Coordinates of C-alpha atoms and ligand atoms in Angstrom, one line a residue:
X1 CA 97.6 110.6 116.2
X2 CA 93.8 110.4 115.7
X3 CA 94.1 106.6 115.5
X4 CA 96.4 106.4 118.5
X5 CA 93.9 108.6 120.5
X6 CA 91.0 106.3 119.5
X7 CA 92.9 103.2 120.5
X8 CA 94.0 104.7 123.8
X9 CA 90.5 105.9 124.5
X10 CA 89.0 102.6 123.7
X11 CA 91.4 100.6 125.9
X12 CA 91.0 103.1 128.8
X13 CA 87.2 102.8 128.5
X14 CA 87.5 99.0 128.4
X15 CA 89.6 98.9 131.5
X16 CA 87.2 101.2 133.4
X17 CA 84.2 99.1 132.4
X18 CA 86.0 95.9 133.3
X19 CA 86.9 97.0 136.8
X20 CA 83.4 98.3 137.4
X21 CA 81.8 95.0 136.3
X22 CA 84.3 93.0 138.3
X23 CA 83.5 94.9 141.5
X24 CA 79.8 94.7 140.8
X25 CA 79.7 91.0 140.0
X26 CA 81.9 90.0 143.0
X27 CA 79.8 92.2 145.3
X28 CA 76.6 90.4 144.0
X29 CA 78.2 87.1 144.7
X30 CA 79.3 88.1 148.2
X31 CA 75.8 89.5 149.0
X32 CA 74.3 86.3 147.8
X33 CA 76.6 84.1 149.8
X34 CA 76.1 86.2 152.9
X35 CA 72.3 85.8 152.6
X36 CA 72.5 82.1 151.7
X37 CA 74.8 81.6 154.8
X38 CA 72.1 83.1 157.0
X39 CA 69.5 80.9 155.4
X40 CA 71.5 77.8 156.0
X41 CA 72.3 78.8 159.6
X42 CA 68.6 79.0 160.6
X43 CA 67.7 75.9 158.7
X44 CA 70.4 74.0 160.6
X45 CA 69.3 75.5 164.0
X46 CA 68.3 73.1 166.8
X47 CA 65.5 75.4 167.9
X48 CA 61.9 74.4 166.9
X49 CA 60.7 76.8 164.2
X50 CA 58.6 79.8 165.2
X51 CA 59.2 79.4 169.0
X52 CA 60.1 82.7 170.6
X53 CA 63.7 81.6 170.9
X54 CA 63.8 80.7 167.2
X55 CA 62.2 84.1 166.2
X56 CA 64.8 85.9 168.4
X57 CA 67.6 84.0 166.7
X58 CA 66.2 85.0 163.2
X59 CA 65.8 88.6 164.3
X60 CA 69.4 88.8 165.5
X61 CA 70.6 87.3 162.3
X62 CA 68.5 89.8 160.2
X63 CA 69.9 92.8 162.2
X64 CA 73.5 91.5 161.9
X65 CA 73.2 90.9 158.1
X66 CA 73.2 94.0 156.1
X67 CA 71.7 92.6 152.9
X68 CA 68.9 90.6 154.6
X69 CA 65.6 92.4 155.2
X70 CA 63.8 89.5 156.9
X71 CA 63.9 85.8 157.5
X72 CA 60.7 83.7 157.3
X73 CA 59.4 80.3 157.9
X74 CA 56.6 78.8 155.6
X75 CA 55.0 75.5 156.3
X76 CA 52.3 74.1 154.0
X77 CA 51.7 77.4 152.3
X78 CA 51.2 79.1 155.7
X79 CA 53.7 81.9 156.4
X80 CA 54.1 80.8 160.0
X81 CA 56.5 83.4 161.3
X82 CA 59.2 85.9 160.3
X83 CA 62.1 87.5 162.1
X84 CA 59.7 90.2 163.1
X85 CA 57.2 87.9 164.9
X86 CA 54.4 85.3 164.3
X87 CA 52.5 85.8 161.1
X88 CA 50.2 82.9 160.3
X89 CA 48.6 83.9 156.9
X90 CA 48.4 81.8 153.8
X91 CA 50.9 82.6 150.9
X92 CA 51.0 81.5 147.3
X93 CA 54.4 79.9 146.6
X94 CA 56.9 82.2 144.9
X95 CA 57.9 81.4 141.4
X96 CA 61.5 80.0 141.4
X97 CA 63.7 81.6 138.8
X98 CA 66.6 79.3 139.4
X99 CA 68.3 77.0 141.9
X100 CA 71.9 77.5 142.7
X101 CA 74.5 74.7 142.7
X102 CA 74.2 74.4 146.5
X103 CA 70.4 74.0 146.4
X104 CA 69.2 77.5 147.2
X105 CA 66.0 78.4 145.3
X106 CA 66.0 82.0 144.0
X107 CA 62.9 84.0 143.2
X108 CA 63.2 87.5 141.7
X109 CA 60.7 90.3 141.8
X110 CA 58.9 88.9 144.9
X111 CA 56.1 91.2 146.3
X112 CA 56.5 90.7 150.1
X113 CA 54.2 92.1 152.7
X114 CA 57.0 93.2 154.9
X115 CA 58.4 95.6 152.3
X116 CA 55.4 96.2 150.0
X117 CA 57.0 99.2 148.3
X118 CA 59.5 97.3 146.1
X119 CA 60.0 93.9 144.6
X120 CA 62.5 91.8 146.6
X121 CA 64.7 88.9 145.9
X122 CA 63.8 85.8 147.9
X123 CA 66.1 82.9 148.7
X124 CA 64.5 79.7 150.0
X125 CA 66.2 76.7 151.6
X126 CA 64.2 73.9 153.2
X127 CA 61.1 75.8 154.8
X128 CA 63.1 79.0 155.5
X129 CA 63.4 82.0 153.3
X130 CA 65.3 85.3 153.3
X131 CA 64.3 88.5 151.5
X132 CA 67.1 90.7 150.0
X133 CA 66.8 94.2 148.7
X134 CA 68.1 93.8 145.1
X135 CA 69.7 97.2 145.3
X136 CA 72.2 95.6 147.6
X137 CA 73.5 93.9 144.5
X138 CA 74.4 97.2 142.9
X139 CA 76.2 98.9 145.8
X140 CA 78.9 100.3 143.4
X141 CA 79.6 103.9 142.5
X142 CA 78.8 104.4 138.8
X143 CA 79.5 107.4 136.7
X144 CA 76.6 109.0 134.8
X145 CA 77.8 107.8 131.4
X146 CA 78.0 104.1 132.3
X147 CA 75.2 101.6 132.4
X148 CA 75.8 98.9 135.0
X149 CA 73.5 95.9 135.6
X150 CA 73.7 92.8 137.6
X151 CA 71.9 89.5 136.8
X152 CA 72.1 85.8 137.0
X153 CA 74.3 83.8 134.8
X154 CA 71.1 82.5 133.1
X155 CA 70.2 86.0 132.0
X156 CA 67.7 87.2 134.7
X157 CA 68.1 90.9 135.5
X158 CA 68.5 91.6 139.2
X159 CA 69.2 95.3 139.2
X160 CA 70.4 98.1 137.0
X161 CA 72.0 101.5 137.6
X162 CA 69.8 103.3 135.1
X163 CA 66.4 102.5 133.7
X164 CA 66.2 101.0 130.3
X165 CA 69.3 98.8 130.8
X166 CA 67.4 95.5 130.6
X167 CA 68.2 95.1 126.9
X168 CA 71.9 94.7 127.7
X169 CA 71.1 91.6 129.7
X170 CA 70.8 89.7 126.4
X171 CA 74.7 90.0 126.1
X172 CA 74.9 87.0 128.5
X173 CA 73.8 84.8 125.6
X174 CA 76.3 86.1 123.1
X175 CA 79.9 85.1 122.5
X176 CA 82.4 87.7 123.5
X177 CA 82.7 89.2 127.0
X178 CA 83.9 92.5 125.5
X179 CA 82.8 94.1 122.3
X180 CA 82.0 97.4 120.5
X181 CA 78.6 96.7 119.0
X182 CA 75.3 98.4 118.3
X183 CA 76.6 101.7 119.4
X184 CA 77.9 100.5 122.8
X185 CA 81.1 99.3 124.2
X186 CA 80.3 96.4 126.6
X187 CA 82.2 94.4 129.2
X188 CA 80.7 91.4 130.9
X189 CA 82.2 89.7 134.0
X190 CA 81.1 86.5 135.7
X191 CA 81.4 85.8 139.4
X192 CA 79.8 82.5 140.7
X193 CA 76.1 82.4 139.6
X194 CA 76.2 86.1 138.9
X195 CA 77.1 88.4 136.1
X196 CA 77.7 92.1 135.9
X197 CA 77.6 94.1 132.6
X198 CA 79.0 97.6 132.2
X199 CA 78.4 99.5 129.0
X200 CA 79.1 103.0 127.6
X201 CA 77.7 104.5 124.4
X202 CA 79.9 105.2 121.4
X203 CA 78.8 108.8 121.5
X204 CA 80.2 109.2 125.0
X205 CA 83.4 107.4 123.8
X206 CA 83.8 109.9 121.0
X207 CA 83.6 112.8 123.4
X208 CA 86.4 111.2 125.4
X209 CA 88.3 110.9 122.2
X210 CA 88.0 114.5 121.4
X211 CA 89.4 115.4 124.8
X212 CA 92.3 113.0 124.2
X213 CA 93.0 114.2 120.7
X214 CA 93.3 117.7 122.0
X215 CA 96.1 116.4 124.3
X216 CA 97.8 114.4 121.6
X217 CA 97.8 116.9 118.7
X218 CA 100.8 118.8 119.9
X219 CA 102.7 115.6 120.5
X220 CA 101.7 114.5 117.0
X221 CA 103.0 117.8 115.6
X222 CA 106.2 117.4 117.5
X223 CA 106.7 113.8 116.2
X224 CA 106.0 114.8 112.6
X225 CA 108.6 117.6 112.9
X226 CA 111.2 115.2 114.3
X227 CA 110.5 112.8 111.5
X228 CA 110.9 115.5 108.8
X229 CA 114.2 116.5 110.4
X230 CA 115.4 112.9 110.5
X231 CA 114.5 112.5 106.8
X232 CA 116.4 115.6 105.9
X233 CA 119.5 114.5 107.8
X234 CA 119.3 111.1 106.2
X235 CA 119.0 112.6 102.7
X236 CA 122.0 114.8 103.4
X237 CA 124.0 111.8 104.5
X238 CA 123.4 110.1 101.2
X239 CA 126.3 108.2 100.0
X240 CA 128.8 109.8 97.5
X241 CA 128.7 108.2 94.0
X242 CA 132.0 106.4 94.7
X243 CA 130.7 105.0 98.0
X244 CA 127.6 103.8 96.3
X245 CA 129.6 102.1 93.6
X246 CA 131.8 100.4 96.2
X247 CA 128.7 99.1 97.9
X248 CA 127.3 97.9 94.6
X249 CA 130.5 96.0 94.0
X250 CA 130.4 94.5 97.5
X251 CA 126.8 93.5 97.0
X252 CA 127.4 92.1 93.5
X253 CA 124.8 94.3 92.0
X254 CA 126.1 93.9 88.4
X255 CA 124.3 91.9 85.8
X256 CA 124.9 91.3 82.1
X257 CA 122.8 91.7 79.0
X258 CA 123.7 90.1 75.7
X259 CA 123.5 91.7 72.3
X260 CA 123.5 89.2 69.5
X261 CA 126.2 89.3 66.8
X262 CA 125.1 88.0 63.4
X263 CA 126.7 86.7 60.3
X264 CA 125.5 89.3 57.8
X265 CA 126.0 86.9 54.8
X266 CA 123.3 84.5 56.0
X267 CA 121.8 86.2 59.1
X268 CA 122.8 83.5 61.6
X269 CA 123.4 84.4 65.2
X270 CA 127.1 83.6 65.8
X271 CA 127.5 84.9 69.3
X272 CA 126.9 87.9 71.6
X273 CA 128.6 90.8 73.3
X274 CA 128.3 90.9 77.1
X275 CA 127.2 94.3 78.2
X276 CA 127.2 95.1 81.9
X277 CA 124.4 96.9 83.8
X278 CA 124.1 98.0 87.4
X279 CA 120.9 96.8 88.9
X280 CA 120.2 98.9 91.9
X281 CA 118.4 97.5 95.0
X282 CA 115.2 99.3 93.8
X283 CA 115.3 97.3 90.6
X284 CA 116.3 100.1 88.3
X285 CA 119.0 99.5 85.7
X286 CA 121.9 101.9 85.4
X287 CA 123.6 101.9 81.9
X288 CA 127.4 101.3 81.8
X289 CA 128.2 104.8 80.4
X290 CA 126.9 106.2 83.8
X291 CA 129.3 104.3 86.0
X292 CA 132.2 102.8 83.9
X293 CA 134.2 106.0 83.8
X294 CA 134.1 106.3 87.7
X295 CA 134.8 102.6 88.0
X296 CA 137.8 103.0 85.7
X297 CA 139.1 106.1 87.6
X298 CA 138.7 104.4 91.0
X299 CA 140.0 100.9 90.0
X300 CA 136.6 99.4 90.8
X301 CA 136.5 98.2 87.2
X302 CA 138.7 95.2 88.1
X303 CA 136.2 93.5 90.4
X304 CA 133.4 94.6 88.1
X305 CA 135.1 92.7 85.2
X306 CA 135.4 89.7 87.5
X307 CA 131.6 89.8 88.2
X308 CA 130.9 90.1 84.4
X309 CA 133.1 87.0 83.8
X310 CA 131.3 85.1 86.5
X311 CA 127.9 86.0 85.1
X312 CA 128.8 85.2 81.5
X313 CA 130.2 81.7 82.4
X314 CA 127.2 80.9 84.6
X315 CA 124.6 82.2 82.2
X316 CA 126.0 81.3 78.8
X317 CA 128.4 78.4 79.7
X318 CA 125.9 75.6 79.0
X319 CA 124.9 77.2 75.6
X320 CA 128.5 77.7 74.6
X321 CA 129.2 74.0 75.5
X322 CA 126.2 72.9 73.5
X323 CA 127.1 74.9 70.4
X324 CA 130.8 75.2 70.0
X325 CA 130.4 77.6 67.0
X326 CA 129.0 80.3 69.3
X327 CA 131.2 82.9 71.0
X328 CA 130.8 85.6 73.6
X329 CA 132.7 88.9 73.5
X330 CA 133.7 90.4 76.9
X331 CA 134.6 94.1 77.2
X332 CA 137.9 94.9 79.0
X333 CA 138.9 98.3 80.4
X334 CA 142.3 99.7 79.8
X335 CA 143.2 98.8 83.4
X336 CA 142.2 95.2 82.9
X337 CA 144.4 94.9 79.7
X338 CA 147.4 96.8 81.2
X339 CA 147.4 94.7 84.4
X340 CA 146.3 91.4 82.9
X341 CA 144.7 90.7 86.3
X342 CA 141.5 89.3 84.9
X343 CA 143.2 86.5 83.0
X344 CA 143.8 83.9 85.8
X345 CA 140.2 84.3 86.9
X346 CA 138.8 84.0 83.4
X347 CA 140.9 80.9 82.9
X348 CA 139.6 79.3 86.1
X349 CA 135.9 80.0 85.5
X350 CA 136.2 79.1 81.8
X351 CA 137.7 75.7 82.5
X352 CA 135.1 75.1 85.2
X353 CA 132.3 75.8 82.7
X354 CA 134.1 73.7 80.0
X355 CA 134.0 76.6 77.5
X356 CA 136.7 76.7 74.9
X357 CA 139.0 79.7 74.9
X358 CA 138.4 80.2 71.2
X359 CA 134.7 80.9 72.1
X360 CA 135.7 84.0 74.0
X361 CA 136.6 87.2 72.3
X362 CA 138.3 89.9 74.5
X363 CA 137.4 93.4 73.4
X364 CA 140.1 95.9 74.1
X365 CA 138.8 99.5 73.7
X366 CA 140.6 102.3 72.0
X367 CA 139.0 104.8 74.3
X368 CA 141.0 105.5 77.4
X369 CA 144.7 105.4 77.9
X370 CA 146.1 102.0 76.9
X371 CA 149.7 101.2 77.8
X372 CA 150.7 99.6 74.6
X373 CA 153.6 97.4 75.8
X374 CA 151.7 96.0 78.8
X375 CA 148.6 95.5 76.6
X376 CA 150.6 93.6 74.1
X377 CA 152.0 91.3 76.7
X378 CA 148.5 90.6 78.2
X379 CA 147.0 90.0 74.7
X380 CA 149.9 87.7 73.8
X381 CA 149.3 85.6 76.9
X382 CA 145.6 85.5 76.2
X383 CA 146.1 84.5 72.6
X384 CA 148.6 81.8 73.6
X385 CA 145.9 80.4 75.8
X386 CA 143.5 80.3 72.8
X387 CA 141.4 83.4 73.3
X388 CA 140.6 85.9 70.5
X389 CA 141.5 89.6 70.8
X390 CA 139.3 92.3 69.3
X391 CA 140.0 96.0 69.0
X392 CA 136.9 97.9 70.0
X393 CA 135.6 101.3 69.0
X394 CA 138.2 101.3 66.2
X395 CA 139.0 104.7 64.8
X396 CA 137.9 106.7 67.8
X397 CA 141.2 106.7 69.7
X398 CA 144.3 108.8 69.3
X399 CA 146.5 106.1 67.9
X400 CA 144.3 103.7 66.1
X401 CA 146.9 102.8 63.5
X402 CA 149.5 102.2 66.1
X403 CA 147.2 99.9 67.9
X404 CA 146.5 97.7 64.8
X405 CA 150.2 97.7 64.0
X406 CA 151.5 96.9 67.5
X407 CA 148.8 94.7 69.0
X408 CA 148.4 91.1 68.1
X409 CA 144.7 91.1 67.0
X410 CA 142.1 88.8 65.5
X411 CA 139.0 91.0 65.2
X412 CA 138.4 94.7 64.5
X413 CA 135.1 96.3 65.6
X414 CA 134.1 99.2 63.4
X415 CA 132.8 101.9 65.7
X416 CA 129.1 102.9 65.3
X417 CA 130.1 106.4 64.3
X418 CA 131.6 105.0 61.0
X419 CA 128.5 102.9 60.5
X420 CA 126.4 106.0 61.0
X421 CA 128.5 107.8 58.4
X422 CA 127.8 105.3 55.7
X423 CA 126.4 107.0 52.7
X424 CA 125.6 104.4 50.1
X425 CA 125.3 107.0 47.4
X426 CA 128.6 108.7 47.9
X427 CA 131.0 108.0 45.0
X428 CA 134.2 108.9 46.8
X429 CA 135.8 106.2 49.1
X430 CA 134.8 107.0 52.6
X431 CA 136.8 106.5 55.9
X432 CA 134.6 103.5 56.6
X433 CA 135.6 101.9 53.3
X434 CA 139.3 102.6 54.1
X435 CA 138.9 100.9 57.6
X436 CA 137.3 97.9 55.9
X437 CA 140.1 97.6 53.4
X438 CA 142.8 98.0 56.0
X439 CA 141.2 95.2 58.2
X440 CA 141.0 93.0 55.2
X441 CA 144.6 93.5 54.3
X442 CA 145.6 92.7 57.9
X443 CA 143.4 89.6 57.7
X444 CA 141.3 90.7 60.7
X445 CA 137.7 89.5 61.1
X446 CA 135.4 92.5 60.9
X447 CA 132.3 93.3 63.1
X448 CA 130.3 96.4 62.4
X449 CA 128.7 98.0 65.4
X450 CA 125.4 99.9 65.7
X451 CA 123.8 98.7 62.5
X452 CA 120.4 100.3 62.5
X453 CA 119.2 100.4 58.9
X454 CA 118.8 98.1 56.0
X455 CA 120.9 100.5 53.9
X456 CA 123.8 100.2 56.3
X457 CA 123.4 96.4 56.3
X458 CA 123.4 96.3 52.5
X459 CA 126.5 98.6 52.3
X460 CA 128.5 96.5 54.9
X461 CA 127.5 93.3 53.2
X462 CA 128.4 94.7 49.9
X463 CA 131.8 95.6 51.2
X464 CA 132.4 92.1 52.5
X465 CA 132.0 92.9 56.3
X466 CA 131.0 89.5 57.7
X467 CA 129.7 90.2 61.2
X468 CA 127.3 92.9 62.4
X469 CA 125.7 94.0 65.7
X470 CA 123.0 96.5 66.1
X471 CA 119.4 97.3 66.8
X472 CA 118.5 96.2 63.3
X473 CA 119.1 92.6 64.5
X474 CA 118.4 92.9 68.2
X475 CA 118.9 95.0 71.3
X476 CA 120.9 93.8 74.3
X477 CA 118.8 91.4 76.3
X478 CA 118.9 89.2 79.5
X479 CA 120.5 85.8 79.2
X480 CA 117.1 83.9 79.4
X481 CA 115.9 85.9 76.3
X482 CA 119.1 85.5 74.5
X483 CA 118.9 81.7 74.8
X484 CA 115.5 81.8 73.2
X485 CA 116.8 84.2 70.6
X486 CA 119.5 81.8 69.5
X487 CA 117.0 79.0 69.2
X488 CA 114.4 81.1 67.3
X489 CA 116.9 83.0 65.2
X490 CA 119.3 80.5 63.8
X491 CA 118.9 82.7 60.8
X492 CA 118.1 86.3 61.7
X493 CA 118.1 88.0 58.4
X494 CA 117.4 86.2 55.2
X495 CA 120.3 86.8 52.8
X496 CA 119.1 89.2 50.1
X497 CA 121.2 90.4 47.3
X498 CA 119.7 93.5 45.9
X499 CA 121.4 96.5 44.4
X500 CA 121.3 99.7 46.3
X501 CA 119.0 102.2 44.8
X502 CA 120.5 105.7 44.7
X503 CA 118.8 108.7 43.4
Ligands
LIG1 P1 130.5 99.2 73.4 O1 131.4 98.2 73.8 O2 130.8 100.0 72.1 O3 129.1 98.5 73.3 C1 128.1 98.8 72.3 C2 127.2 99.8 72.8 O4 126.3 100.3 71.8 C3 126.2 99.2 73.8 O5 125.8 100.2 74.8 C4 125.0 98.8 73.0 O6 123.8 98.7 73.7 C5 125.0 100.0 72.0 N1 124.4 99.6 70.8 C6 124.4 98.4 70.1 N2 123.7 98.4 69.0 C7 123.3 99.7 68.8 C8 122.5 100.4 67.8 O7 122.1 99.9 66.8 N3 122.2 101.7 68.1 C9 122.7 102.4 69.2 N4 122.4 103.7 69.3 N5 123.4 101.8 70.2 C10 123.7 100.4 70.0 P2 125.9 100.0 76.3 O8 125.4 98.6 76.6 O9 125.2 101.1 76.9 O10 127.4 100.0 76.6 C11 128.1 101.2 76.5 C12 129.5 101.0 76.7 O11 129.9 100.7 78.0 C13 130.1 99.9 75.8 O12 130.3 100.3 74.5 C14 131.4 99.6 76.5 O13 132.4 100.6 76.2 C15 131.0 99.9 78.0 N6 130.7 98.6 78.6 C16 129.6 97.8 78.5 N7 129.8 96.7 79.2 C17 131.1 96.7 79.7 C18 131.8 95.8 80.5 O14 131.4 94.7 80.9 N8 133.1 96.2 80.8 C19 133.6 97.4 80.4 N9 134.9 97.7 80.8 N10 132.9 98.2 79.6 C20 131.7 97.9 79.3
LIG2 CA1 132.4 96.4 73.1
LIG3 CA1 132.2 99.5 70.6

């Protein structure tokens, strides 16, 4: 509001100064033209100069012209006569300050005998002259706080409303016609050969500002209050989580990070698991655990899976084509597997990217409710097309054994909880060991999830688990980084064969 008040104040002051200067400059121009007209009338008269008839004519013109104090005739430096009678004394020629475009010679500050009290302005044309009271040029009502001055376009001062205003005349020689400089706000207006300058000091402007601010403060308070109310209403109207998720699906806000999967026997990177993230418009990344359950409940998981497939093919397609030994694992929700809806879309995008189906592993999670018959039919169709099927989070569901028995599988992913439970020093066979043995007997490929320590790596390798995934090797990363990772880490972990040291 303070700023608004200052801007308003400045623009109001500028308008006031401009209209003052406009009136003053056009009045100066009119006064001058009136006097110059008189001068030219007498110069063009048929009467012989200084005859009684000519003096009568000059007197009549003086009386009828408000700004003209006298008309005179000078011949060979002799002031022969004036509108007030014959004179006949010698005069020193007046110094000409400038000549107007129509040939009128102008002298400022002339000391004339007829009005000895104050300097006059003299206009001369041929042998005739007129005297003008310079005050006539400033016949404008001026408020106390304003400096008003009138001068010639060349920078000669003719008159000022207040003493000490001469210094403003130099503005004529500067660039802009309006400026806030040196503690003053100026406005300069030209009219013909004349210019008027109006100025007001910054201090006086500030006083005006305080008055205006007093007026605007309550309005400012009111506006601020309304803004706060608006923000509160907006905040209350925030979208529900489901509506937000719907919007995110519509705006395709899902991106994919890739976590490398390595061959633990030689440390080579053999592929990646695609892990979805929700990138909000503000740039923040929401982890899948925060929105997948709602997406599964609401059915929004189906379009999200499609977006993941699109991203994977677009980002990893060229790499998978270049290196046919690499694969990418895509997570499917129970709804995807039961409905099989994703499969035609996956087929189409995969073909377009020229990726082989054997390069794609479909991860079917044990978590959530899986309709076993529908799942089996989808997995069968997918495997017939050449895709590989993996059971994810194995051992965490209610019917793990049933799943491995009834579902046609290629890969088993050992859940992180079993990897965490590895105790290299335990003599007794652990659950992890049983899972590994069972997978081997079913001829399933094994991937251990969440490998974080060297000890876990050693144990898993020692038990013949071929593939591993975990922070020990790499965290999930954007596609651009993963491409670099594959190049740099053709071998991630050097194969070591050392015995576990147990205390
Ligand atoms: P998941 O399929 O079991 O994926 C592995 C999760 O473990 C990932 O979490 C990964 O970042 C994390 N992880 C990997 N290595 C380590 C490790 O060494 N230590 C620890 N503490 N964590 C590790 P993320 O990315 O948060 O994904 C969580 C879950 O969200 C996934 O578990 C999966 O069930 C689900 N998810 C992720 N992406 C998708 C998707 O595209 N579709 C569906 N339906 N679900 C997805
Ligand atoms: Ca997974
Ligand atoms: Ca898992």
